[in-house]
PDB file of C-alpha atoms in Angstrom:
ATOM      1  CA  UNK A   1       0.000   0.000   0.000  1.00 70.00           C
ATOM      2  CA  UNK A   2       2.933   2.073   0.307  1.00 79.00           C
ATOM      3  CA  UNK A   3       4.012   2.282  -2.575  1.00 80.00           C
ATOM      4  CA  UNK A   4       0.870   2.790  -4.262  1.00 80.00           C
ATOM      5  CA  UNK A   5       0.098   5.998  -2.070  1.00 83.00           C
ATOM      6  CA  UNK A   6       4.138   7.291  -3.653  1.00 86.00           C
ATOM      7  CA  UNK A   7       2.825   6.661  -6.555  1.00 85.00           C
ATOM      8  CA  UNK A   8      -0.303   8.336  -5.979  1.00 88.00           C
ATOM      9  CA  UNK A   9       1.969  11.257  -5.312  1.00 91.00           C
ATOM     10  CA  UNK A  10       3.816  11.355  -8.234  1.00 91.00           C
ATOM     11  CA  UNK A  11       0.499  11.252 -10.441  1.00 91.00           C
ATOM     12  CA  UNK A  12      -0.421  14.206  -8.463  1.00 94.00           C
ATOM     13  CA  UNK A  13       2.749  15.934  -8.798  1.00 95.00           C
ATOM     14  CA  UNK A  14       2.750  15.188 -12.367  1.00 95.00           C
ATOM     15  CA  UNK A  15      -1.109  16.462 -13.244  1.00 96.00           C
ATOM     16  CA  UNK A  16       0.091  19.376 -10.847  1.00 96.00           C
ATOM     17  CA  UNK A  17       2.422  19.855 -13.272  1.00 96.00           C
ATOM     18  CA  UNK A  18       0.512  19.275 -16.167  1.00 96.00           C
ATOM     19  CA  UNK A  19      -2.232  21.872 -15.508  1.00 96.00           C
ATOM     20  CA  UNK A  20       0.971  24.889 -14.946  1.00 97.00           C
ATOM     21  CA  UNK A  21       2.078  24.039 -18.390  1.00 97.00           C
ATOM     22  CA  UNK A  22      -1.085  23.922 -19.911  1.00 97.00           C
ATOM     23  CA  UNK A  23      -1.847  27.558 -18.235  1.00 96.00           C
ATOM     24  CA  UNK A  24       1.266  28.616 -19.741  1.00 97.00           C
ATOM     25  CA  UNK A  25       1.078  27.410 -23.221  1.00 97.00           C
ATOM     26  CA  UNK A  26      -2.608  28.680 -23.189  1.00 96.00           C
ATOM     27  CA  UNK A  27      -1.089  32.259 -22.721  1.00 95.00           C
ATOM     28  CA  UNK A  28       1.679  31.332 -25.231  1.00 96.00           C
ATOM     29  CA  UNK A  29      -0.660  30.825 -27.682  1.00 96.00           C
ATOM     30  CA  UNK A  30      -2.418  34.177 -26.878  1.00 94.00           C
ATOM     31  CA  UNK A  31       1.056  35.754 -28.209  1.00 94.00           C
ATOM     32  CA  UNK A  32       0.929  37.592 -31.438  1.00 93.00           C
ATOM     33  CA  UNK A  33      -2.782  37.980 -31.373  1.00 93.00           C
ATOM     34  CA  UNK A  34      -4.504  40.240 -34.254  1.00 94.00           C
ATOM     35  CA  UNK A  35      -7.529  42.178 -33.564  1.00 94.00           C
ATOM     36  CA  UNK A  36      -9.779  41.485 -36.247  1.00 94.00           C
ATOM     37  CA  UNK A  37     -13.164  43.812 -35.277  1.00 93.00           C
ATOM     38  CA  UNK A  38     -15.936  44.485 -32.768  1.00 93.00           C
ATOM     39  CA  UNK A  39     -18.903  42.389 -31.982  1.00 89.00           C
ATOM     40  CA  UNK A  40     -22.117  43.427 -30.207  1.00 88.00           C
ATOM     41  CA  UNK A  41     -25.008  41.681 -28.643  1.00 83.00           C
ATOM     42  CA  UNK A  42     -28.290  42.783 -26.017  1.00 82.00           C
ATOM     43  CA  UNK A  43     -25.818  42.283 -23.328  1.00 84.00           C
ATOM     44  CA  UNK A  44     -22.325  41.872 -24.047  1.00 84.00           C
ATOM     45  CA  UNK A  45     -20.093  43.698 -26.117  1.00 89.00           C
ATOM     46  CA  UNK A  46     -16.218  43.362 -27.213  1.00 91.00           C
ATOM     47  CA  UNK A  47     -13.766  42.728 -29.444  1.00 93.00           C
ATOM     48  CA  UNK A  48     -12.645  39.519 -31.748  1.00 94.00           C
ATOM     49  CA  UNK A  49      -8.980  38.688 -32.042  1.00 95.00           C
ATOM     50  CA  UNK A  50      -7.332  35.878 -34.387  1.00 95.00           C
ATOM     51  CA  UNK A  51      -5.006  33.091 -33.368  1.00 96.00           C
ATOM     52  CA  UNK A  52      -1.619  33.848 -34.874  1.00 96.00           C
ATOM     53  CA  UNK A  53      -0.790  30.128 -35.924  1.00 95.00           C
ATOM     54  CA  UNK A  54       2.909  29.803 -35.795  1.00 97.00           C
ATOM     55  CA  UNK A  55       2.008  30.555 -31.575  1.00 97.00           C
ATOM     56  CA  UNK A  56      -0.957  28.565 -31.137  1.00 97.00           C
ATOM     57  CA  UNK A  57       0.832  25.564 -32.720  1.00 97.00           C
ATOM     58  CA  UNK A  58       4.005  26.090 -30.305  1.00 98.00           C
ATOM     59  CA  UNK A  59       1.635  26.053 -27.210  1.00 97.00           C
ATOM     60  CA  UNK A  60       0.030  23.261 -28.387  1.00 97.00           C
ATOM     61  CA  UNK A  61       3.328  21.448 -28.981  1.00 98.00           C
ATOM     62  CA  UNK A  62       4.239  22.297 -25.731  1.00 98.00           C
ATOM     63  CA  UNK A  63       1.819  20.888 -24.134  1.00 98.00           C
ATOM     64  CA  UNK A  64       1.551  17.527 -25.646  1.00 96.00           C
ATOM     65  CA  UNK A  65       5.297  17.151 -25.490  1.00 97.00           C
ATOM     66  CA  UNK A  66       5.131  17.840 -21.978  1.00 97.00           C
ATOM     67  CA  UNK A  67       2.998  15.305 -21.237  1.00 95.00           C
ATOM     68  CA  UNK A  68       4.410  12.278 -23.066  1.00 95.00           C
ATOM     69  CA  UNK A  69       8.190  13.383 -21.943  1.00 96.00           C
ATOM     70  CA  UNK A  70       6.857  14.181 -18.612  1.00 94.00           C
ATOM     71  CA  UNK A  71       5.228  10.395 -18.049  1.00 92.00           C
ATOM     72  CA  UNK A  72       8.767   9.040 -20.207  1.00 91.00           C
ATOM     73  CA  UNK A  73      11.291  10.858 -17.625  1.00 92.00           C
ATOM     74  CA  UNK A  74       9.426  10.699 -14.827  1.00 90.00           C
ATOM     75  CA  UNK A  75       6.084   8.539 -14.334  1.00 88.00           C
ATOM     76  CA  UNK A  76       6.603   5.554 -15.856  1.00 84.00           C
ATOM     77  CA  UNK A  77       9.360   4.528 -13.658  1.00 81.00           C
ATOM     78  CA  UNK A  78       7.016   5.176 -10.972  1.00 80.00           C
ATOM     79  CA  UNK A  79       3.720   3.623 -12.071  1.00 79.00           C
ATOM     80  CA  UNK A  80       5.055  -0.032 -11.884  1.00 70.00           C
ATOM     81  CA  UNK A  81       3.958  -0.462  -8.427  1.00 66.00           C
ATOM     82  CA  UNK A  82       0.011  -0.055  -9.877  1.00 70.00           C
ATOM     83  CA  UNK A  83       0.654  -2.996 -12.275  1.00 70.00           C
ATOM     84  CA  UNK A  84      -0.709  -6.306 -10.520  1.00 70.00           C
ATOM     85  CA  UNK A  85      -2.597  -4.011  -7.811  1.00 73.00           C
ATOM     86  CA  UNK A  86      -6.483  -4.072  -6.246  1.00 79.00           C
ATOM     87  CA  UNK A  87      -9.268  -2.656  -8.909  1.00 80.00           C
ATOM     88  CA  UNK A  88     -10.043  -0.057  -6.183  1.00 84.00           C
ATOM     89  CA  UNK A  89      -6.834   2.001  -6.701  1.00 84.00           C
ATOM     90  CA  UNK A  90      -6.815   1.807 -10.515  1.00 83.00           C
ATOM     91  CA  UNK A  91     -10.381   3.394  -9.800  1.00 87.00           C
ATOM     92  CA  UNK A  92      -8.730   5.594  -7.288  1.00 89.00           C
ATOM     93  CA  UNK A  93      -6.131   6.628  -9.401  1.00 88.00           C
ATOM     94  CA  UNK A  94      -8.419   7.374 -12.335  1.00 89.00           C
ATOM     95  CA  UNK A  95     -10.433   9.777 -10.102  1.00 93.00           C
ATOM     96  CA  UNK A  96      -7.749  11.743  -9.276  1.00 93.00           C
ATOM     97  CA  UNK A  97      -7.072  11.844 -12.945  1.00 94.00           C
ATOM     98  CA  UNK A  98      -9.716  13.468 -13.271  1.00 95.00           C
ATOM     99  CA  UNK A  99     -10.068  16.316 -10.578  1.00 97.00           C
ATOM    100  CA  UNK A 100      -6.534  17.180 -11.659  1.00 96.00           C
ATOM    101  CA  UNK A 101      -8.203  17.260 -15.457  1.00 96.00           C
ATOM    102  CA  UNK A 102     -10.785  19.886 -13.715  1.00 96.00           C
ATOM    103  CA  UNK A 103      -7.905  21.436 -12.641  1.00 96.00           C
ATOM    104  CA  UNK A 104      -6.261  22.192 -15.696  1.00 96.00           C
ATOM    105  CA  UNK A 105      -9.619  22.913 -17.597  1.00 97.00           C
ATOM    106  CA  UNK A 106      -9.348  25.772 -14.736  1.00 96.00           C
ATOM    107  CA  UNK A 107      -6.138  26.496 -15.067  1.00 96.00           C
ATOM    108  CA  UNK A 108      -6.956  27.459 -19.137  1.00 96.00           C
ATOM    109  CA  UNK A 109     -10.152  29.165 -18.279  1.00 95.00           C
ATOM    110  CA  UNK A 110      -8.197  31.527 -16.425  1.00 95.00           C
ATOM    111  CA  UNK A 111      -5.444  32.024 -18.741  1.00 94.00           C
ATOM    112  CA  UNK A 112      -7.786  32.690 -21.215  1.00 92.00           C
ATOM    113  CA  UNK A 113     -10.104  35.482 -18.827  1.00 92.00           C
ATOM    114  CA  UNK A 114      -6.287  37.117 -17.858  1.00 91.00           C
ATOM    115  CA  UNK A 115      -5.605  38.084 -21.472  1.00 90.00           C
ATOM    116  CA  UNK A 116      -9.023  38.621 -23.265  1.00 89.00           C
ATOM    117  CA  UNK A 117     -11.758  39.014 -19.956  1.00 86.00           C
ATOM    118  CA  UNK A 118     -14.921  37.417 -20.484  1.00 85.00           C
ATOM    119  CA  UNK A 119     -16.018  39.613 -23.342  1.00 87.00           C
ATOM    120  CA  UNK A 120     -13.771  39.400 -26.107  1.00 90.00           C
ATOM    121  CA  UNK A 121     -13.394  36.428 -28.622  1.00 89.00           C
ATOM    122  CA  UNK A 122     -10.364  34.433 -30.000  1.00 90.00           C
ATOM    123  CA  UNK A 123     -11.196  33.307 -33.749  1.00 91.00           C
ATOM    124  CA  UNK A 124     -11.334  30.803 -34.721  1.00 92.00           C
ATOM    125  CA  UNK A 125     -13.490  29.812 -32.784  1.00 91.00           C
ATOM    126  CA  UNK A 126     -12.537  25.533 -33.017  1.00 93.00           C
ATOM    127  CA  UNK A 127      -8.999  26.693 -32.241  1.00 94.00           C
ATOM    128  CA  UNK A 128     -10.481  27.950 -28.998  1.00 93.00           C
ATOM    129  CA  UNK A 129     -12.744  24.963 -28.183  1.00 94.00           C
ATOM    130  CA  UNK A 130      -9.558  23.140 -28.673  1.00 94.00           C
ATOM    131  CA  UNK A 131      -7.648  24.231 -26.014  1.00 94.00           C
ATOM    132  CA  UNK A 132     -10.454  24.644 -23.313  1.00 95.00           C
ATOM    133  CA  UNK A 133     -12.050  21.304 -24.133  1.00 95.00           C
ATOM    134  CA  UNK A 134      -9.834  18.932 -26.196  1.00 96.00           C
ATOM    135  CA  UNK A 135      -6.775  19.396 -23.021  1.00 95.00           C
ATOM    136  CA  UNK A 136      -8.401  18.133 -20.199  1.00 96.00           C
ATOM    137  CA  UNK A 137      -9.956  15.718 -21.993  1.00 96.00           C
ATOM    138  CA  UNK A 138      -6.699  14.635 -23.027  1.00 96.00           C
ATOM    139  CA  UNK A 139      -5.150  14.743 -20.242  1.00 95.00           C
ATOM    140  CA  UNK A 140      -8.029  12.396 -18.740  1.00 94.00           C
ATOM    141  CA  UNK A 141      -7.960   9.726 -21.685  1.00 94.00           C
ATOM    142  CA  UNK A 142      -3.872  10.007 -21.518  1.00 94.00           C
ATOM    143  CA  UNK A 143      -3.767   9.002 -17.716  1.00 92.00           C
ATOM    144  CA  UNK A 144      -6.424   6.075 -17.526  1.00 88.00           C
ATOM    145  CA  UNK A 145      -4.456   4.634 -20.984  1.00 89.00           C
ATOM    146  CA  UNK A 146      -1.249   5.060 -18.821  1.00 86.00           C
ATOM    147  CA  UNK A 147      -2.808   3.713 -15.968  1.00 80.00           C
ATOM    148  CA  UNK A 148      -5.388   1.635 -16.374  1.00 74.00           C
ATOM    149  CA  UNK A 149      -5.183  -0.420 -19.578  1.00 70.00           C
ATOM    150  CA  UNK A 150      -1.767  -0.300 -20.116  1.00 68.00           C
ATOM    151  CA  UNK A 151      -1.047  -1.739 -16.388  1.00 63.00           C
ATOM    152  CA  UNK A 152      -3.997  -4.670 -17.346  1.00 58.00           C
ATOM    153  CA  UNK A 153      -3.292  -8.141 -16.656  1.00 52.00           C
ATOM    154  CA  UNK A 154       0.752  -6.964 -15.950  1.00 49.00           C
ATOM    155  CA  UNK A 155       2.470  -7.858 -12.631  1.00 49.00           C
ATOM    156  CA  UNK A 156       5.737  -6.273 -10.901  1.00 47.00           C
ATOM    157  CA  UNK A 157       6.563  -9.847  -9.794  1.00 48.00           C
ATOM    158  CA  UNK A 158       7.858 -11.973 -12.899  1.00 48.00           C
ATOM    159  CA  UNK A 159       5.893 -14.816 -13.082  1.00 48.00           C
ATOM    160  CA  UNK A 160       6.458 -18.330 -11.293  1.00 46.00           C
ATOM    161  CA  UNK A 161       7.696 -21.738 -13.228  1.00 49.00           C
ATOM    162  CA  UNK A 162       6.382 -24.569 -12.628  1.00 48.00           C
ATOM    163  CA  UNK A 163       7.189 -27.589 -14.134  1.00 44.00           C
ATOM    164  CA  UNK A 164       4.036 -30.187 -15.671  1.00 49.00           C
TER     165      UNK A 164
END
């Protein structure tokens, strides 16, 4: 049980991790933005601005290589312990997968409401549905693969001969 709860810790460390650098390349995509016109509604009013690609591309690269070099470098040495182990902490590890995917979804929302407030508009607008949505998500369906199905029906103890 031990080492399951360091593990546990290095998941969280990790997703702690995870939602910072997603914050960060969120704002690094914001760089270079153009400001392509005014919109108006009954209640709301404000402006539209337009990825610049070559930026939105390098946050996005950022993040994903963060996460698979982050689980290379550091996780996976870690996560053996959770191969072989009770259903309940595959399940508990999964949940904590995803608060710390709620976490980052917040962690981009506010990124997002530092640079434009909660009246302006990036364009377009799948670029921006993207980031907020698509991350998290990922980050979710990244961690139960790692977790989950990939430690299936593996053990940490090599399996025992015997003779027929």
């Amino acid at each position: 049980m031990r080492k399951e709860l360091r593990v546990l810790g290095a998941e969280a460390l990790y997703l702690l991790a995870t939602a910072v650098v997603a914050g960060v390349s969120t704002l690094i995509q914001m760089i270079g933005r153009t400001y392509v016109g005014k919109h108006s509604s009954f209640i709301f009013s404000g402006n539209d601005y337009r990825y610049n690609k070559l930026f939105f591309v390098f946050g996005l690269v950022l993040f994903v290589g963060f996460m698979f070099a982050g689980y290379k470098f550091f996780l996976k040495k870690k996560i053996r312990p959770l191969r072989g182990s009770e259903a309940i902490l595959k399940v508990l590890f999964a949940v904590v997968a995803l608060l710390f995917s709620l976490l980052t979804f917040a962690a981009i929302v506010l990124s997002f409401f530092l640079i434009i407030g909660i009246t302006d508009n990036m364009l377009p607008e799948s670029m921006f549905q993207m980031t907020v949505f698509s991350w998290p998500v990922f980050t979710l369906v990244f961690m139960i693969i790692v977790e989950i199905i990939n430690c299936k029906g593996e053990s940490s103890d090599p399996p025992s001969q015997k003779d027929p």
